[in-house]
Amino acid sequence: MFFHIVLERNMQLHPRFFGRNLRENIVSKLMKDVEGTCSGRHGFVVAITGIENIGKGLIRDGTGFVTFPVKYQCVVFRPFKGEILEAVVTMVNKMGFFAEAGPVQIFVSNHLIPDDMEFQTGDMPNYTTSDGSVKIQKDSEVRLKIIGTRVDATEIFCIGTIKDDFLGVINDPANA
Amino acid sequence: MSIEPFNRLVKLAARAFYDDITTKGDNQPKTGRSDNRGIAVVVLDALTRRQWVREEDLAKELKLHSKQLRRTLRFFEEEKLVTRDHRKETAKAAKMHNAAVANTTDGHRTKEGDDKIKMHTHSYCCLDYAQIYDVVRYRLHRMRKKLKDELEDKNTVQEYICPNCGRRYNALDALRLMSLVDEYFHCENCDGELVAESDKLAAQEGGDGDDNARRRRREKLKDMLQKMEVQLKPLMAQLSRVKDLPVPEFGSLQEWQIHAGAAGRAANGDSSSNDPSRSSQGYGATPMPFLGETKVEVSFSGVEGKEDLKSETASTGLKVLPPWMIKQGMNLTKEQRGEVKQGSKMDDSFAAAESSDDKKISIGNDDKIKDEYVKAYYAALLQKQREAEESAKKQQELLQTSISNGFSKSSSDRQVGMKSKREEDDEPDDDVEWEEAPIGGNTSEGFKVNDLNAEAPASGEDDDDDIDWEEG
């Protein structure tokens, strides 16, 4: 799920950036540092949408670096258990398949793939129904439900299922 | 509106789901006396025999404390079985409800004490059959789904075991366990191939007791599901029986009161001062008295006008041809001739116009009449000149007869003219019939299309063959 939230971060800035463009420098450094990172609590930071305020800088003894507390608005993406996501299949193997929904990796084990889908080996491994009408392979788009998440400090990993109503392939690249 | 099957549904659902519901808080000691299980069923049963009922009255009749009843009802409101309505009302309004109740149930109400009430908040409750039907169905669906999901391990995290070192992993570790060389998961310790826990091998190698527990659990779940199907069978049967029946609706409290009151009045034929529909004007709780369905009739004046216009154009469709266009041998109606013979006198033409039923031919359309008159006058003049030799008397007679003839003829001709118009209208129909011949021609083309269709699958098969060939 996406959230628009306000986060705070202390930015350490080298003295060479001090000057007229101090503010712009802080913002560009913040974007470089924060966008694309993942925190266990808030999820993936997708984009910074605005700066709330930049506090007073504090000069560090000895180094000359200055720390600015920056409050910024950003869009974060955090997967939840029970959430329905649409994802792109990245890898298919005997144990199941991996898919990506933006920055999140999702594993769907073969127990959570409908029973009528069989694993087919080959240079393009896939899961196929007996009549061949539905095929899950690399680059297929699937709709899945997250049934478990592992949230580390810097990483979120999910497991999903397509063994439920209205889940499964939504767009097959082979047929497109 | 048969309410009986729905009542049966309510009773079955009450016994199935609300039999051992106690509305007491958990902190209170559950002694034998304070145990109020089963009250829920009693209350629901009582409600099936009523429509909208004041909660105080219900409490009195059930010999329950009103607080206890209210707690039960609040629970049912949360369960969406019961709709409640609270309102401040005077004795009069309360009486009104009593009247309404008396009309729907033949029961006799105690009315003493009602007059003393000044302004109290009264709560009313009623079963919401439509919602009950949905709620029960949803409940069954959820029960079944939950059991089935658990039975099929739908939402459980898959576990993996290393047969070599016995180390366990689950699906959340999958990313780390992927190996680059093959498509199996590999143990982090010993690089052995992992197996999914539910597989046979794992059951033998891994913890045996754990698997037993798992199996026992599955048995239990299956048992539970089976029991549920058996025990709730009557309820499900009742649900399916009720499915196509119209759901009894009482509407909101106010609607119901007014309806019930009106029905009662119709039955009794009395119009006492207690009459609910009358007093409904007076009390403040209803913003608007029930006035029956509002009907809006929209009359399109424009359409009518158009019709008029059309008929007018139809009747005046045959334009009066100017005299210089009229030639010998033309098949013209009298109208087209401009009613030459009509009205050598102004008065006559007026009379003719007025006497004709066809109002669309402009009564009082002065210009037209003038034109006609002028034309008639000229024609008459011409005639006069031609017939100058003839005697005045004879001429007079001739004119007289021609005028009278003209009248009858023109009126009949008018009819004929209309008819001929209609026949013209009919003609396009003929044309349509005519056009059916080419349609018949088109069908052959349709066959062609069919032929193409017939060919298409064949080509599709060819494609399939190609694929097969490639795979071979």
Coordinates of C-alpha atoms in Angstrom, one line a residue, chain A residues 91 93-95 98 105 107 109 111-112 119 121 145 147-150 155 157-159 161 163-164, chain B residues 145 152-158 160 170-176 178 183-185 194 196 198-199:
Chain A
M91 CA 11.9 -16.2 -12.3
N93 CA 11.5 -22.8 -11.0
K94 CA 10.4 -26.0 -9.5
M95 CA 9.8 -24.6 -6.1
F98 CA 9.4 -15.1 -7.9
Q105 CA 10.2 -9.2 -4.2
F107 CA 7.9 -15.6 -3.7
S109 CA 5.7 -21.4 -3.7
H111 CA 1.9 -25.1 -3.0
L112 CA 0.2 -21.8 -3.4
F119 CA 5.5 -27.1 -13.7
T121 CA 10.8 -27.5 -17.6
K145 CA -2.2 -12.0 -2.5
I147 CA 0.2 -14.0 2.9
G148 CA 3.4 -13.3 4.7
T149 CA 6.0 -10.6 4.9
R150 CA 9.5 -10.5 6.3
E155 CA 14.7 -5.2 3.3
F157 CA 10.4 -9.8 1.4
C158 CA 7.0 -11.2 0.8
I159 CA 5.4 -14.6 0.0
T161 CA -0.5 -16.9 -3.2
K163 CA -4.6 -20.0 -5.1
D164 CA -7.7 -17.9 -4.5
Chain B
K145 CA -14.2 -20.6 3.5
E152 CA -6.0 -26.7 2.0
D153 CA -3.1 -24.9 3.7
K154 CA -4.0 -21.9 1.6
N155 CA -2.5 -19.2 3.6
T156 CA 0.2 -21.0 5.4
V157 CA 3.8 -20.3 4.9
Q158 CA 5.5 -23.2 3.2
Y160 CA 11.4 -26.5 3.9
N170 CA 10.4 -21.3 5.4
A171 CA 9.3 -19.6 2.2
L172 CA 10.4 -16.2 3.5
D173 CA 14.0 -17.3 3.2
A174 CA 13.4 -18.3 -0.4
L175 CA 15.5 -15.5 -1.8
R176 CA 18.6 -16.5 0.1
M178 CA 18.0 -19.8 -4.4
E183 CA 16.3 -24.7 -9.7
Y184 CA 16.1 -26.2 -6.2
F185 CA 16.6 -24.5 -2.9
L194 CA 15.8 -28.8 0.5
A196 CA 9.1 -29.1 1.1
S198 CA 4.7 -31.8 3.6
D199 CA 6.5 -34.1 1.2

